[in-house]
Amino acid sequence: MISPYIDTESLSSSNLTQNDLAWLSFASAFNVPSKAWLNALTTLNVPLIELVSELKQLPKGDELVSRISYTRVNDALQWRDVTQQRHIITFDSPLYPDALKQLSNPPLVLFVKGDPTFLNRPQIAIVGSRRATHYGTALAEEFARCLSAKGLTITSGLATGIDSAAHKGGIVGQGKTVAVTGTGPDVCYPARNKALANDIVYKKGAIVTEFFPSVGPKAWHFPRRNRIIAALSLGTLVVEAKIKSGTLITANLAADLGKEVFAVPGNVSHAYSEGCHWLIQQGAKLVTNINDILDEITFEPLGRDENTFIDNQKSEVNNLATDKLLASVDYDITAIDVIAQRNAITVQKAMALLLEYELRGFVAAVPGGYVKLRGK
């Protein structure tokens, strides 16, 4: 039965069911863990929409009911009603990602802006420091771009630094990008990423949160956000992170869930490399190009004719094989100054250009310079 406190007009216009309303009501009780509602459902074995009226049979059942905020529920319905790009995905919806149900306290409701189907597509999380170096952000963006081109959705947390770079790279490929936030769906944090958030939505990606409209950022929100990032993804790639950081929380959550953890090595004297090196010591896979990631995961490319995909890849390889820069790298170690001299460019420019070849697996950086990988 629909509560008399609910704006039924908003409910009808939002194309939501009474079951959706029930999940929204449970989720609105911020201080009640989701497993309390799920356990109650299992214990009472009643239809979802009858749970509230039957909770009095359980110890502290009345306390659970008292935590429901119908004001939050109405706010959610009104938020959803503004545009077709806004979605409320409840726990038993076909669009709800099965990957999240493995969490001990899965979100009962997800608020999504953009295309909700990306929540169920093969994803790789790319996370790292908010205060990343220029090298780190360039690397994250290029990794994201190349992985998205392969059909993987790039998932991150819409923070500054590595997260932003990952979203920018992912958005240009067929895999697109998913941003998981620690605020309500109508609050952009940090505010400087508002343009990026708009790009994600309008370029067919998605922004997702478990927090109700008007909820601002709080410190405890971000570990909750991180567990969603880790659970949604096939694996998590860390690019620059300190030992004590939210990034490592995400990586550890991924490992606890049995997901792959990848880390990019860096300068041993730089604080932002410490987290990556620690993860590698703990068993994370050291990554120097996207093949190191693709070798460890299995997924189906999305929305592409396989023959066209293979032809495009072959064409790309042929073009690169005749490229002057690539040709200037030998199968033995070639010093960077030699490569720069052969191409009449500066060392800095040569290193920047070689980064793309390295990410695509055509060359590898080694002590003393670069080597061309055999078979490429």
Coordinates of C-alpha atoms in Angstrom, one line a residue:
M1 CA 0.0 0.0 0.0
I2 CA 1.3 3.5 -0.9
S3 CA 2.1 5.6 2.1
P4 CA -0.2 8.7 2.5
Y5 CA 3.0 10.7 2.9
I6 CA 4.0 10.1 -0.7
D7 CA 3.3 12.4 -3.6
T8 CA 1.4 9.9 -5.7
E9 CA 1.3 12.3 -8.7
S10 CA 5.1 12.4 -8.8
L11 CA 5.2 8.6 -8.3
S12 CA 2.9 8.1 -11.3
S13 CA 4.7 10.5 -13.6
S14 CA 8.1 8.8 -12.7
N15 CA 6.9 5.4 -14.0
L16 CA 7.9 3.8 -10.8
T17 CA 6.1 0.8 -9.1
Q18 CA 5.0 0.3 -5.6
N19 CA 8.0 -2.0 -5.1
D20 CA 10.3 0.8 -6.3
L21 CA 8.6 3.0 -3.7
A22 CA 9.2 0.5 -1.0
W23 CA 12.9 0.3 -1.8
L24 CA 13.1 4.1 -1.9
S25 CA 11.5 4.2 1.5
F26 CA 14.0 1.7 3.0
A27 CA 17.0 3.5 1.5
S28 CA 15.8 6.8 2.9
A29 CA 16.6 5.6 6.4
F30 CA 20.2 6.7 6.2
N31 CA 21.4 5.2 9.5
V32 CA 19.9 1.8 8.8
P33 CA 22.3 -0.6 7.0
S34 CA 20.7 -2.2 3.9
K35 CA 21.3 -5.7 5.2
A36 CA 18.8 -4.9 8.1
W37 CA 16.0 -4.5 5.5
L38 CA 17.2 -7.5 3.5
N39 CA 17.4 -9.7 6.6
A40 CA 13.9 -8.6 7.6
L41 CA 12.5 -9.5 4.2
T42 CA 14.1 -13.0 4.5
T43 CA 12.9 -13.5 8.1
L44 CA 9.3 -12.4 7.6
N45 CA 9.0 -13.8 4.1
V46 CA 6.4 -11.3 3.0
P47 CA 5.8 -9.3 -0.2
L48 CA 8.1 -6.3 -0.4
I49 CA 5.3 -3.8 -0.1
E50 CA 4.0 -5.4 3.1
L51 CA 7.3 -5.3 4.9
V52 CA 6.7 -2.0 6.7
S53 CA 3.4 -3.1 8.1
E54 CA 4.8 -6.4 9.2
L55 CA 7.9 -5.2 10.9
K56 CA 6.2 -4.8 14.3
Q57 CA 6.7 -8.6 14.6
L58 CA 10.4 -8.1 14.8
P59 CA 12.4 -6.7 17.7
K60 CA 13.2 -3.1 17.1
G61 CA 11.0 -3.3 13.9
D62 CA 9.2 -0.1 14.9
E63 CA 12.6 1.7 15.2
L64 CA 13.4 0.7 11.6
V65 CA 10.1 2.2 10.4
S66 CA 10.7 5.4 12.3
R67 CA 13.9 6.0 10.4
I68 CA 12.1 6.2 7.0
S69 CA 12.1 9.8 5.6
Y70 CA 9.2 10.3 3.3
T71 CA 10.5 13.8 2.7
R72 CA 13.6 12.3 1.1
V73 CA 11.4 9.9 -0.9
N74 CA 9.3 12.8 -2.3
D75 CA 12.5 14.7 -3.1
A76 CA 13.8 11.7 -5.1
L77 CA 10.6 11.4 -7.0
Q78 CA 10.6 15.1 -7.9
W79 CA 14.3 14.9 -8.9
R80 CA 13.6 12.0 -11.2
D81 CA 10.6 13.7 -12.8
V82 CA 12.6 16.6 -14.3
T83 CA 14.1 14.9 -17.3
Q84 CA 14.3 11.5 -19.1
Q85 CA 18.1 11.4 -18.4
R86 CA 17.4 10.8 -14.7
H87 CA 16.7 7.3 -13.4
I88 CA 16.0 5.6 -10.1
I89 CA 17.2 2.0 -10.2
T90 CA 16.0 -0.1 -7.3
F91 CA 17.4 -3.3 -5.8
D92 CA 15.1 -5.7 -7.8
S93 CA 15.2 -3.7 -11.1
P94 CA 16.6 -5.5 -14.2
L95 CA 19.0 -2.5 -14.5
Y96 CA 20.4 -3.0 -11.0
P97 CA 24.0 -4.4 -11.4
D98 CA 24.3 -7.9 -10.0
A99 CA 27.9 -7.1 -9.1
L100 CA 26.7 -4.8 -6.3
K101 CA 24.6 -7.6 -4.7
Q102 CA 27.8 -9.3 -3.5
L103 CA 28.4 -6.4 -1.1
S104 CA 27.5 -7.0 2.5
N105 CA 25.5 -3.8 2.5
P106 CA 24.5 -3.2 -1.1
P107 CA 22.8 0.1 -2.0
L108 CA 19.1 -0.4 -2.1
V109 CA 18.6 2.4 -4.6
L110 CA 20.9 4.0 -7.3
F111 CA 20.3 7.5 -8.7
V112 CA 21.6 7.7 -12.2
K113 CA 22.1 10.5 -14.7
G114 CA 22.8 9.5 -18.2
D115 CA 22.6 5.9 -19.6
P116 CA 22.0 3.3 -16.8
T117 CA 22.8 0.4 -19.1
F118 CA 26.5 1.2 -18.6
L119 CA 26.3 0.0 -15.0
N120 CA 26.0 -3.6 -16.3
R121 CA 28.8 -3.4 -18.9
P122 CA 32.4 -4.6 -18.4
Q123 CA 34.2 -2.0 -16.4
I124 CA 37.7 -1.2 -15.3
A125 CA 38.2 1.2 -12.4
I126 CA 41.0 3.8 -12.7
V127 CA 41.7 5.6 -9.5
G128 CA 44.5 7.6 -8.0
S129 CA 45.7 10.8 -6.2
R130 CA 43.7 14.0 -6.4
R131 CA 47.0 15.9 -6.5
A132 CA 48.5 13.8 -9.3
T133 CA 51.5 14.8 -11.3
H134 CA 51.2 15.9 -15.0
Y135 CA 52.8 12.5 -15.9
G136 CA 50.2 10.6 -13.8
T137 CA 47.2 12.4 -15.3
A138 CA 48.5 11.9 -18.8
L139 CA 49.1 8.3 -18.2
A140 CA 45.6 7.7 -16.6
E141 CA 43.9 9.5 -19.5
E142 CA 45.8 7.5 -22.1
F143 CA 45.1 4.2 -20.3
A144 CA 41.4 5.1 -20.1
R145 CA 41.3 6.1 -23.8
C146 CA 42.9 2.9 -25.0
L147 CA 40.8 0.6 -22.7
S148 CA 37.6 2.4 -23.6
A149 CA 38.5 1.9 -27.3
K150 CA 38.5 -1.8 -26.6
G151 CA 35.0 -1.6 -25.2
L152 CA 35.7 -1.4 -21.5
T153 CA 33.8 1.2 -19.5
I154 CA 36.0 3.3 -17.4
T155 CA 34.8 3.7 -13.8
S156 CA 36.1 6.3 -11.3
G157 CA 35.0 8.7 -8.6
L158 CA 34.8 12.1 -10.3
A159 CA 37.5 13.5 -8.1
T160 CA 40.2 15.9 -9.3
G161 CA 43.5 14.4 -10.6
I162 CA 43.6 10.8 -11.7
D163 CA 39.8 10.3 -11.5
S164 CA 39.1 13.3 -13.8
A165 CA 41.8 12.2 -16.3
A166 CA 40.3 8.7 -16.4
H167 CA 36.8 10.0 -17.1
K168 CA 38.2 12.3 -19.9
G169 CA 40.0 9.4 -21.5
G170 CA 37.1 7.0 -21.2
I171 CA 34.4 9.3 -22.5
V172 CA 35.9 9.4 -26.1
G173 CA 35.8 5.6 -26.6
Q174 CA 32.9 3.2 -27.2
G175 CA 33.2 2.0 -23.6
K176 CA 32.4 5.5 -22.2
T177 CA 32.7 6.2 -18.5
V178 CA 30.8 5.8 -15.2
A179 CA 31.3 8.3 -12.4
V180 CA 30.4 7.1 -8.9
T181 CA 29.9 10.1 -6.6
G182 CA 29.7 10.6 -2.8
T183 CA 27.0 13.2 -3.0
G184 CA 23.4 13.4 -4.1
P185 CA 22.7 13.3 -7.8
D186 CA 22.0 17.0 -7.9
V187 CA 25.3 18.0 -6.2
C188 CA 28.6 18.1 -8.1
Y189 CA 31.7 17.7 -6.0
P190 CA 34.1 19.1 -6.5
A191 CA 32.3 22.0 -8.2
R192 CA 35.2 22.5 -10.6
N193 CA 34.2 19.2 -12.3
K194 CA 30.7 20.4 -13.2
A195 CA 31.6 20.7 -16.9
L196 CA 33.1 17.2 -16.9
A197 CA 30.0 15.8 -15.2
N198 CA 27.8 17.4 -17.9
D199 CA 30.1 15.9 -20.6
I200 CA 29.8 12.4 -19.1
V201 CA 26.0 12.6 -19.2
Y202 CA 25.6 14.2 -22.6
K203 CA 28.2 11.9 -24.3
K204 CA 26.2 8.9 -23.2
G205 CA 28.1 7.9 -20.0
A206 CA 26.6 7.8 -16.6
I207 CA 26.9 9.3 -13.2
V208 CA 25.6 7.2 -10.3
T209 CA 25.2 7.6 -6.5
E210 CA 23.4 5.9 -3.7
F211 CA 22.8 9.2 -1.9
F212 CA 19.5 11.1 -2.1
P213 CA 19.1 14.5 -3.8
S214 CA 20.5 17.5 -1.9
V215 CA 22.9 15.4 0.1
G216 CA 26.3 17.1 0.2
P217 CA 29.8 15.6 0.6
K218 CA 30.8 14.2 3.9
A219 CA 34.0 12.3 4.8
W220 CA 32.2 9.0 5.4
H221 CA 30.5 9.1 2.1
F222 CA 33.6 8.4 0.1
P223 CA 34.5 5.0 1.5
R224 CA 30.9 4.0 0.6
R225 CA 31.4 5.4 -2.9
N226 CA 34.7 3.5 -3.2
R227 CA 33.0 0.1 -2.4
I228 CA 30.7 0.7 -5.4
I229 CA 33.6 1.5 -7.7
A230 CA 35.4 -1.6 -6.6
A231 CA 32.3 -3.9 -6.9
L232 CA 31.2 -2.6 -10.3
S233 CA 34.6 -3.2 -12.0
L234 CA 36.4 -6.3 -13.2
G235 CA 39.6 -4.9 -11.8
T236 CA 41.0 -1.7 -10.4
L237 CA 44.0 0.2 -11.8
V238 CA 45.9 2.5 -9.5
V239 CA 47.9 5.4 -11.0
E240 CA 49.7 7.4 -8.3
A241 CA 48.6 7.1 -4.7
K242 CA 50.0 7.6 -1.3
I243 CA 50.1 4.8 1.2
K244 CA 47.3 6.3 3.4
S245 CA 44.7 7.3 0.8
G246 CA 41.2 6.5 -0.3
T247 CA 42.7 5.1 -3.5
L248 CA 44.2 2.2 -1.6
I249 CA 40.9 1.7 0.2
T250 CA 39.4 1.1 -3.2
A251 CA 42.2 -1.3 -4.2
N252 CA 41.9 -3.2 -1.0
L253 CA 38.1 -3.5 -1.4
A254 CA 38.6 -4.8 -4.9
A255 CA 41.0 -7.4 -3.7
D256 CA 38.6 -8.4 -0.9
L257 CA 35.9 -8.9 -3.5
G258 CA 38.2 -11.2 -5.5
K259 CA 38.7 -8.6 -8.3
E260 CA 42.0 -7.9 -10.1
V261 CA 44.2 -5.1 -8.8
F262 CA 46.7 -3.4 -11.1
A263 CA 49.3 -0.7 -10.3
V264 CA 51.5 1.5 -12.4
P265 CA 55.1 1.8 -11.0
G266 CA 56.6 5.2 -10.6
N267 CA 59.6 7.1 -9.3
V268 CA 60.8 5.4 -6.2
S269 CA 61.6 8.7 -4.5
H270 CA 58.1 10.2 -5.1
A271 CA 55.4 10.0 -2.4
Y272 CA 52.7 9.4 -5.0
S273 CA 54.4 6.2 -6.1
E274 CA 54.5 4.7 -2.7
G275 CA 51.0 3.4 -2.8
C276 CA 51.5 1.7 -6.2
H277 CA 54.7 0.1 -5.1
W278 CA 53.2 -1.2 -1.9
L279 CA 50.3 -2.7 -3.9
I280 CA 52.8 -4.4 -6.2
Q281 CA 54.6 -5.8 -3.2
Q282 CA 51.3 -7.2 -1.9
G283 CA 50.6 -9.0 -5.2
A284 CA 49.0 -6.4 -7.5
K285 CA 50.0 -6.8 -11.1
L286 CA 52.6 -4.3 -12.4
V287 CA 51.2 -2.6 -15.4
T288 CA 53.2 -0.8 -18.2
N289 CA 50.6 -1.1 -21.0
I290 CA 47.0 -2.1 -21.5
N291 CA 47.9 -5.6 -22.6
D292 CA 49.0 -6.2 -19.0
I293 CA 45.3 -5.6 -18.0
L294 CA 43.6 -7.3 -21.0
D295 CA 45.6 -10.5 -20.3
E296 CA 44.0 -10.8 -16.9
I297 CA 40.3 -10.2 -17.7
T298 CA 37.7 -11.6 -19.9
F299 CA 34.9 -9.6 -21.5
E300 CA 32.9 -9.3 -24.7
P301 CA 33.5 -6.2 -26.9
L302 CA 30.4 -4.1 -27.0
G303 CA 28.4 -3.0 -30.1
R304 CA 31.0 -3.8 -32.7
D305 CA 31.3 -6.0 -35.7
E306 CA 34.2 -8.3 -34.8
N307 CA 35.6 -8.4 -38.3
T308 CA 35.6 -4.6 -38.6
F309 CA 37.3 -4.5 -35.2
I310 CA 40.0 -6.9 -36.3
D311 CA 40.5 -5.1 -39.6
N312 CA 40.8 -1.7 -37.8
Q313 CA 43.3 -3.2 -35.4
K314 CA 45.4 -4.7 -38.2
S315 CA 45.3 -1.3 -40.0
E316 CA 46.5 0.4 -36.9
V317 CA 49.3 -2.0 -36.5
N318 CA 50.4 -1.6 -40.1
N319 CA 50.3 2.1 -39.9
L320 CA 52.4 2.1 -36.7
A321 CA 54.8 -0.4 -38.1
T322 CA 55.8 2.1 -40.9
D323 CA 55.8 5.0 -38.5
K324 CA 59.2 6.7 -38.4
L325 CA 59.2 7.1 -34.6
L326 CA 58.5 3.4 -34.1
A327 CA 61.0 2.4 -36.7
S328 CA 63.7 4.3 -34.8
V329 CA 63.3 2.0 -31.8
D330 CA 65.4 -1.2 -32.1
Y331 CA 64.7 -4.6 -30.7
D332 CA 67.7 -4.0 -28.5
I333 CA 67.8 -1.2 -26.0
T334 CA 67.7 2.1 -27.7
A335 CA 68.7 5.2 -25.7
I336 CA 66.1 8.0 -25.7
D337 CA 68.6 10.6 -26.9
V338 CA 69.3 8.3 -29.9
I339 CA 65.6 8.0 -30.7
A340 CA 65.2 11.8 -30.4
Q341 CA 68.2 12.4 -32.7
R342 CA 66.9 9.9 -35.3
N343 CA 63.6 11.8 -35.4
A344 CA 65.0 15.4 -35.1
I345 CA 62.9 16.1 -32.1
T346 CA 63.6 16.9 -28.4
V347 CA 64.0 14.2 -25.8
Q348 CA 60.9 15.5 -24.0
K349 CA 58.8 15.3 -27.1
A350 CA 60.1 11.8 -28.0
M351 CA 59.2 10.6 -24.5
A352 CA 55.7 12.0 -24.8
L353 CA 55.1 10.4 -28.2
L354 CA 56.5 7.1 -27.1
L355 CA 54.0 6.9 -24.2
E356 CA 51.2 6.1 -26.6
Y357 CA 53.2 3.3 -28.3
E358 CA 54.1 2.0 -24.8
L359 CA 50.4 1.9 -23.7
R360 CA 49.5 0.1 -26.9
G361 CA 52.2 -2.5 -26.3
F362 CA 54.4 -1.7 -29.3
V363 CA 57.4 -0.6 -27.2
A364 CA 58.5 -1.0 -23.6
A365 CA 60.5 1.4 -21.4
V366 CA 63.5 -0.3 -19.9
P367 CA 66.6 0.8 -18.0
G368 CA 68.7 2.7 -20.5
G369 CA 65.9 3.5 -23.0
Y370 CA 63.3 1.7 -25.0
V371 CA 62.9 -1.6 -26.8
K372 CA 60.6 -2.6 -29.6
L373 CA 58.5 -5.6 -28.7
R374 CA 58.9 -8.5 -30.9
G375 CA 56.0 -9.5 -33.1
K376 CA 54.7 -5.9 -33.2

